[in-house]
PDB file of C-alpha atoms in Angstrom:
ATOM      1  CA  MET A  19      65.991-104.494  59.706  1.00  0.00           C
ATOM      2  CA  LEU A  20      64.509-106.315  62.716  1.00  0.00           C
ATOM      3  CA  ARG A  21      65.356-109.688  61.261  1.00  0.00           C
ATOM      4  CA  LYS A  22      68.952-108.558  60.838  1.00  0.00           C
ATOM      5  CA  MET A  23      69.002-107.371  64.438  1.00  0.00           C
ATOM      6  CA  GLY A  24      67.504-110.676  65.507  1.00  0.00           C
ATOM      7  CA  GLU A  25      70.188-112.581  63.632  1.00  0.00           C
ATOM      8  CA  ALA A  26      72.896-110.469  65.213  1.00  0.00           C
ATOM      9  CA  ALA A  27      71.380-110.999  68.678  1.00  0.00           C
ATOM     10  CA  ALA A  28      71.159-114.745  68.089  1.00  0.00           C
ATOM     11  CA  ARG A  29      74.771-114.786  66.996  1.00  0.00           C
ATOM     12  CA  VAL A  30      75.821-112.918  70.131  1.00  0.00           C
ATOM     13  CA  ALA A  31      73.805-115.315  72.303  1.00  0.00           C
ATOM     14  CA  ARG A  32      75.363-118.314  70.587  1.00  0.00           C
ATOM     15  CA  LYS A  33      78.879-116.982  71.057  1.00  0.00           C
ATOM     16  CA  VAL A  34      78.240-116.163  74.712  1.00  0.00           C
ATOM     17  CA  ASN A  35      76.836-119.638  75.310  1.00  0.00           C
ATOM     18  CA  GLU A  36      79.867-121.199  73.635  1.00  0.00           C
ATOM     19  CA  THR A  37      82.089-119.288  76.024  1.00  0.00           C
ATOM     20  CA  VAL A  38      80.121-120.526  79.048  1.00  0.00           C
ATOM     21  CA  GLU A  39      79.725-124.133  77.924  1.00  0.00           C
ATOM     22  CA  SER A  40      83.328-124.641  76.913  1.00  0.00           C
ATOM     23  CA  SER A  41      84.625-122.719  79.952  1.00  0.00           C
ATOM     24  CA  SER A  42      86.590-120.725  77.415  1.00  0.00           C
ATOM     25  CA  ASP A  43      88.730-117.800  78.489  1.00  0.00           C
ATOM     26  CA  THR A  44      87.676-115.924  75.341  1.00  0.00           C
ATOM     27  CA  LEU A  45      84.548-114.009  74.425  1.00  0.00           C
ATOM     28  CA  ASP A  46      84.549-113.189  70.715  1.00  0.00           C
ATOM     29  CA  LEU A  47      81.860-110.732  69.682  1.00  0.00           C
ATOM     30  CA  ALA A  48      83.675-109.276  66.696  1.00  0.00           C
ATOM     31  CA  GLU A  49      81.531-108.118  63.802  1.00  0.00           C
ATOM     32  CA  CYS A  50      78.193-108.507  65.600  1.00  0.00           C
ATOM     33  CA  LYS A  51      76.884-105.005  64.734  1.00  0.00           C
ATOM     34  CA  LEU A  52      76.871-104.105  68.421  1.00  0.00           C
ATOM     35  CA  VAL A  53      76.116-100.499  69.271  1.00  0.00           C
ATOM     36  CA  SER A  54      76.635-101.215  72.958  1.00  0.00           C
ATOM     37  CA  PHE A  55      77.706-104.181  75.044  1.00  0.00           C
ATOM     38  CA  PRO A  56      74.509-106.196  75.641  1.00  0.00           C
ATOM     39  CA  ILE A  57      73.484-105.946  79.295  1.00  0.00           C
ATOM     40  CA  GLY A  58      72.076-109.475  79.297  1.00  0.00           C
ATOM     41  CA  ILE A  59      75.560-110.868  78.810  1.00  0.00           C
ATOM     42  CA  TYR A  60      76.578-109.877  82.339  1.00  0.00           C
ATOM     43  CA  LYS A  61      73.934-112.192  83.777  1.00  0.00           C
ATOM     44  CA  VAL A  62      74.855-115.097  81.546  1.00  0.00           C
ATOM     45  CA  LEU A  63      78.554-114.734  82.284  1.00  0.00           C
ATOM     46  CA  ARG A  64      78.354-113.791  85.937  1.00  0.00           C
ATOM     47  CA  ASN A  65      79.777-117.131  87.109  1.00  0.00           C
ATOM     48  CA  VAL A  66      82.581-117.217  84.566  1.00  0.00           C
ATOM     49  CA  SER A  67      83.485-113.554  84.122  1.00  0.00           C
ATOM     50  CA  ASP A  68      86.624-114.048  86.231  1.00  0.00           C
ATOM     51  CA  GLN A  69      88.028-116.652  83.877  1.00  0.00           C
ATOM     52  CA  ILE A  70      87.599-114.543  80.731  1.00  0.00           C
ATOM     53  CA  HIS A  71      91.015-113.289  79.674  1.00  0.00           C
ATOM     54  CA  LEU A  72      90.314-112.089  76.133  1.00  0.00           C
ATOM     55  CA  ILE A  73      87.353-110.149  74.816  1.00  0.00           C
ATOM     56  CA  THR A  74      87.108-109.206  71.162  1.00  0.00           C
ATOM     57  CA  LEU A  75      84.596-106.558  70.219  1.00  0.00           C
ATOM     58  CA  ALA A  76      86.359-105.605  67.010  1.00  0.00           C
ATOM     59  CA  ASN A  77      84.523-104.112  64.047  1.00  0.00           C
ATOM     60  CA  ASN A  78      81.274-103.298  65.767  1.00  0.00           C
ATOM     61  CA  GLU A  79      79.591 -99.912  66.154  1.00  0.00           C
ATOM     62  CA  LEU A  80      80.387 -99.277  69.801  1.00  0.00           C
ATOM     63  CA  LYS A  81      80.428 -95.634  70.844  1.00  0.00           C
ATOM     64  CA  SER A  82      81.292 -96.339  74.472  1.00  0.00           C
ATOM     65  CA  LEU A  83      81.922 -99.025  77.038  1.00  0.00           C
ATOM     66  CA  THR A  84      80.486 -98.807  80.534  1.00  0.00           C
ATOM     67  CA  SER A  85      82.256 -98.887  83.848  1.00  0.00           C
ATOM     68  CA  LYS A  86      80.338-102.111  84.562  1.00  0.00           C
ATOM     69  CA  PHE A  87      82.086-103.741  81.606  1.00  0.00           C
ATOM     70  CA  MET A  88      85.485-102.898  83.072  1.00  0.00           C
ATOM     71  CA  THR A  89      84.693-103.977  86.629  1.00  0.00           C
ATOM     72  CA  THR A  90      82.941-107.202  85.530  1.00  0.00           C
ATOM     73  CA  PHE A  91      85.819-108.356  83.357  1.00  0.00           C
ATOM     74  CA  SER A  92      88.596-107.199  85.644  1.00  0.00           C
ATOM     75  CA  GLN A  93      90.635-110.351  84.919  1.00  0.00           C
ATOM     76  CA  LEU A  94      91.106-109.479  81.242  1.00  0.00           C
ATOM     77  CA  ARG A  95      94.585-109.922  79.784  1.00  0.00           C
ATOM     78  CA  GLU A  96      93.632-108.688  76.310  1.00  0.00           C
ATOM     79  CA  LEU A  97      90.911-106.381  75.037  1.00  0.00           C
ATOM     80  CA  ARG A  98      90.382-105.947  71.300  1.00  0.00           C
ATOM     81  CA  LEU A  99      88.229-102.968  70.404  1.00  0.00           C
ATOM     82  CA  GLU A 100      89.565-102.044  66.988  1.00  0.00           C
ATOM     83  CA  GLY A 101      87.214-100.694  64.341  1.00  0.00           C
ATOM     84  CA  ASN A 102      84.562 -99.047  66.530  1.00  0.00           C
ATOM     85  CA  PHE A 103      83.473 -95.468  67.266  1.00  0.00           C
ATOM     86  CA  LEU A 104      85.025 -95.167  70.713  1.00  0.00           C
ATOM     87  CA  HIS A 105      86.378 -91.793  71.733  1.00  0.00           C
ATOM     88  CA  ARG A 106      87.007 -92.392  75.421  1.00  0.00           C
ATOM     89  CA  LEU A 107      87.289 -95.139  78.024  1.00  0.00           C
ATOM     90  CA  PRO A 108      85.527 -95.134  81.402  1.00  0.00           C
ATOM     91  CA  ASN A 109      87.730 -94.371  84.410  1.00  0.00           C
ATOM     92  CA  GLU A 110      87.036 -97.881  85.640  1.00  0.00           C
ATOM     93  CA  VAL A 111      89.417 -99.168  83.002  1.00  0.00           C
ATOM     94  CA  SER A 112      91.791 -98.844  85.959  1.00  0.00           C
ATOM     95  CA  ALA A 113      90.177-102.064  87.266  1.00  0.00           C
ATOM     96  CA  LEU A 114      91.980-103.997  84.521  1.00  0.00           C
ATOM     97  CA  GLN A 115      95.054-104.632  86.616  1.00  0.00           C
ATOM     98  CA  HIS A 116      96.066-107.711  84.587  1.00  0.00           C
ATOM     99  CA  LEU A 117      95.552-106.263  81.118  1.00  0.00           C
ATOM    100  CA  LYS A 118      98.580-106.813  78.877  1.00  0.00           C
ATOM    101  CA  THR A 119      97.245-105.770  75.466  1.00  0.00           C
ATOM    102  CA  ILE A 120      94.630-103.286  74.324  1.00  0.00           C
ATOM    103  CA  ASP A 121      93.779-102.637  70.703  1.00  0.00           C
ATOM    104  CA  LEU A 122      91.948 -99.363  70.122  1.00  0.00           C
ATOM    105  CA  SER A 123      92.998 -98.897  66.505  1.00  0.00           C
ATOM    106  CA  ARG A 124      90.529 -97.442  63.993  1.00  0.00           C
ATOM    107  CA  ASN A 125      88.411 -95.628  66.563  1.00  0.00           C
ATOM    108  CA  GLN A 126      87.594 -91.960  67.208  1.00  0.00           C
ATOM    109  CA  PHE A 127      89.986 -91.065  70.031  1.00  0.00           C
ATOM    110  CA  GLN A 128      91.049 -87.420  69.942  1.00  0.00           C
ATOM    111  CA  ASP A 129      92.569 -87.525  73.410  1.00  0.00           C
ATOM    112  CA  PHE A 130      94.972 -90.203  74.517  1.00  0.00           C
ATOM    113  CA  PRO A 131      93.099 -92.464  76.987  1.00  0.00           C
ATOM    114  CA  GLU A 132      95.257 -91.556  79.973  1.00  0.00           C
ATOM    115  CA  GLN A 133      93.636 -94.104  82.280  1.00  0.00           C
ATOM    116  CA  LEU A 134      95.745 -96.683  80.442  1.00  0.00           C
ATOM    117  CA  THR A 135      98.880 -95.220  82.005  1.00  0.00           C
ATOM    118  CA  THR A 136      97.720 -96.528  85.406  1.00  0.00           C
ATOM    119  CA  LEU A 137      97.675-100.181  84.323  1.00  0.00           C
ATOM    120  CA  PRO A 138     100.694-101.990  85.775  1.00  0.00           C
ATOM    121  CA  ALA A 139     100.702-105.027  83.464  1.00  0.00           C
ATOM    122  CA  LEU A 140      99.991-103.229  80.191  1.00  0.00           C
ATOM    123  CA  GLU A 141     102.585-104.136  77.549  1.00  0.00           C
ATOM    124  CA  ILE A 142     101.007-103.231  74.222  1.00  0.00           C
ATOM    125  CA  ILE A 143      98.765-100.307  73.294  1.00  0.00           C
ATOM    126  CA  ASN A 144      97.507 -99.980  69.748  1.00  0.00           C
ATOM    127  CA  LEU A 145      95.966 -96.614  68.907  1.00  0.00           C
ATOM    128  CA  GLU A 146      96.678 -96.665  65.179  1.00  0.00           C
ATOM    129  CA  GLU A 147      94.289 -94.627  63.019  1.00  0.00           C
ATOM    130  CA  ASN A 148      92.725 -92.366  65.599  1.00  0.00           C
ATOM    131  CA  LYS A 149      92.772 -88.569  65.840  1.00  0.00           C
ATOM    132  CA  ILE A 150      95.228 -88.189  68.699  1.00  0.00           C
ATOM    133  CA  VAL A 151      97.367 -85.074  68.732  1.00  0.00           C
ATOM    134  CA  ASP A 152      98.950 -85.176  72.166  1.00  0.00           C
ATOM    135  CA  VAL A 153     100.409 -88.091  74.091  1.00  0.00           C
ATOM    136  CA  PRO A 154     101.291 -88.139  77.819  1.00  0.00           C
ATOM    137  CA  VAL A 155     104.867 -89.214  77.143  1.00  0.00           C
ATOM    138  CA  GLU A 156     106.059 -88.654  80.722  1.00  0.00           C
ATOM    139  CA  LYS A 157     103.309 -90.891  82.117  1.00  0.00           C
ATOM    140  CA  LEU A 158     103.959 -93.550  79.505  1.00  0.00           C
ATOM    141  CA  ALA A 159     107.637 -93.454  80.380  1.00  0.00           C
ATOM    142  CA  THR A 160     106.844 -94.530  83.958  1.00  0.00           C
ATOM    143  CA  MET A 161     104.724 -97.538  82.953  1.00  0.00           C
ATOM    144  CA  PRO A 162     106.586-100.589  84.241  1.00  0.00           C
ATOM    145  CA  ALA A 163     105.613-103.193  81.634  1.00  0.00           C
ATOM    146  CA  LEU A 164     105.005-101.145  78.482  1.00  0.00           C
ATOM    147  CA  ARG A 165     106.818-102.588  75.463  1.00  0.00           C
ATOM    148  CA  SER A 166     105.102-101.060  72.478  1.00  0.00           C
ATOM    149  CA  ILE A 167     102.650 -98.341  71.568  1.00  0.00           C
ATOM    150  CA  ASN A 168     101.370 -97.909  68.037  1.00  0.00           C
ATOM    151  CA  LEU A 169     100.396 -94.350  67.162  1.00  0.00           C
ATOM    152  CA  ARG A 170     100.637 -94.637  63.388  1.00  0.00           C
ATOM    153  CA  PHE A 171      98.164 -92.543  61.405  1.00  0.00           C
ATOM    154  CA  ASN A 172      97.399 -90.088  64.180  1.00  0.00           C
ATOM    155  CA  PRO A 173      97.896 -86.329  63.710  1.00  0.00           C
ATOM    156  CA  LEU A 174     100.536 -86.228  66.473  1.00  0.00           C
ATOM    157  CA  ASN A 175     101.979 -82.858  67.290  1.00  0.00           C
ATOM    158  CA  ALA A 176     105.650 -82.201  66.633  1.00  0.00           C
ATOM    159  CA  GLU A 177     106.371 -81.972  70.350  1.00  0.00           C
ATOM    160  CA  VAL A 178     105.469 -85.623  70.903  1.00  0.00           C
ATOM    161  CA  ARG A 179     107.879 -86.643  68.149  1.00  0.00           C
ATOM    162  CA  VAL A 180     110.701 -84.671  69.737  1.00  0.00           C
ATOM    163  CA  ILE A 181     110.060 -85.379  73.424  1.00  0.00           C
ATOM    164  CA  ALA A 182     109.331 -89.065  73.228  1.00  0.00           C
ATOM    165  CA  PRO A 183     112.473 -90.762  71.891  1.00  0.00           C
ATOM    166  CA  PRO A 184     114.907 -89.809  74.674  1.00  0.00           C
ATOM    167  CA  LEU A 185     112.358 -90.479  77.438  1.00  0.00           C
ATOM    168  CA  ILE A 186     111.051 -93.869  76.499  1.00  0.00           C
ATOM    169  CA  LYS A 187     112.395 -97.396  76.673  1.00  0.00           C
ATOM    170  CA  PHE A 188     109.605 -98.953  74.629  1.00  0.00           C
ATOM    171  CA  ASP A 189     108.824 -98.974  70.920  1.00  0.00           C
ATOM    172  CA  MET A 190     106.716 -96.049  69.806  1.00  0.00           C
ATOM    173  CA  LEU A 191     105.492 -96.468  66.267  1.00  0.00           C
ATOM    174  CA  MET A 192     104.637 -93.241  64.471  1.00  0.00           C
ATOM    175  CA  SER A 193     103.922 -92.472  60.849  1.00  0.00           C
ATOM    176  CA  PRO A 194     106.072 -89.962  59.029  1.00  0.00           C
ATOM    177  CA  GLU A 195     104.650 -86.508  59.623  1.00  0.00           C
ATOM    178  CA  GLY A 196     101.609 -85.840  57.479  1.00  0.00           C
ATOM    179  CA  ALA A 197     101.123 -89.478  56.462  1.00  0.00           C
ATOM    180  CA  GLN A 198      97.528 -90.499  55.858  1.00  0.00           C
ATOM    181  CA  ALA A 199      96.013 -93.897  56.484  1.00  0.00           C
ATOM    182  CA  ALA A 200      94.774 -95.710  53.432  1.00  0.00           C
ATOM    183  CA  PRO A 201      91.032 -95.143  53.014  1.00  0.00           C
ATOM    184  CA  PRO A 202      89.022 -98.161  54.186  1.00  0.00           C
TER     185      PRO A 202
END
């Protein structure tokens, strides 16, 4: 068990160092068995955090992200968090004023993360395969850049299906009522 954790930690360290050394704008920590975002990374990346535009934390075991994560990486354009155990976002997600794409598919959201509706640059929201019933359609309708929101395989209420189409100018992907996602 510890050796596995050690390997995962070494892999994370290696990927973080690659990001720093190559002055990359991407931090890819997908599939690193992370339960939380490692605090040590903030120190390592403190001089380059502004240039990081894409962070991938897909297919980990994250249950939450901290406000520090959001404020540290405020220059993000894309955040990939699919395949975790997230059920909410910190309010500080509002710091991500440049974020264009967020992927929260295959998580545990029961409530639509409304903080996203405050992000002026956000174009694409993926919330496929969550447990969301209600969607703040009116707020989404006022988002200036929104182009697409994927809500497939969520138990959306009938009201959302009726209200949304006339109000929105973006693509809203929904499964047919009662459709189930394929088991993993």
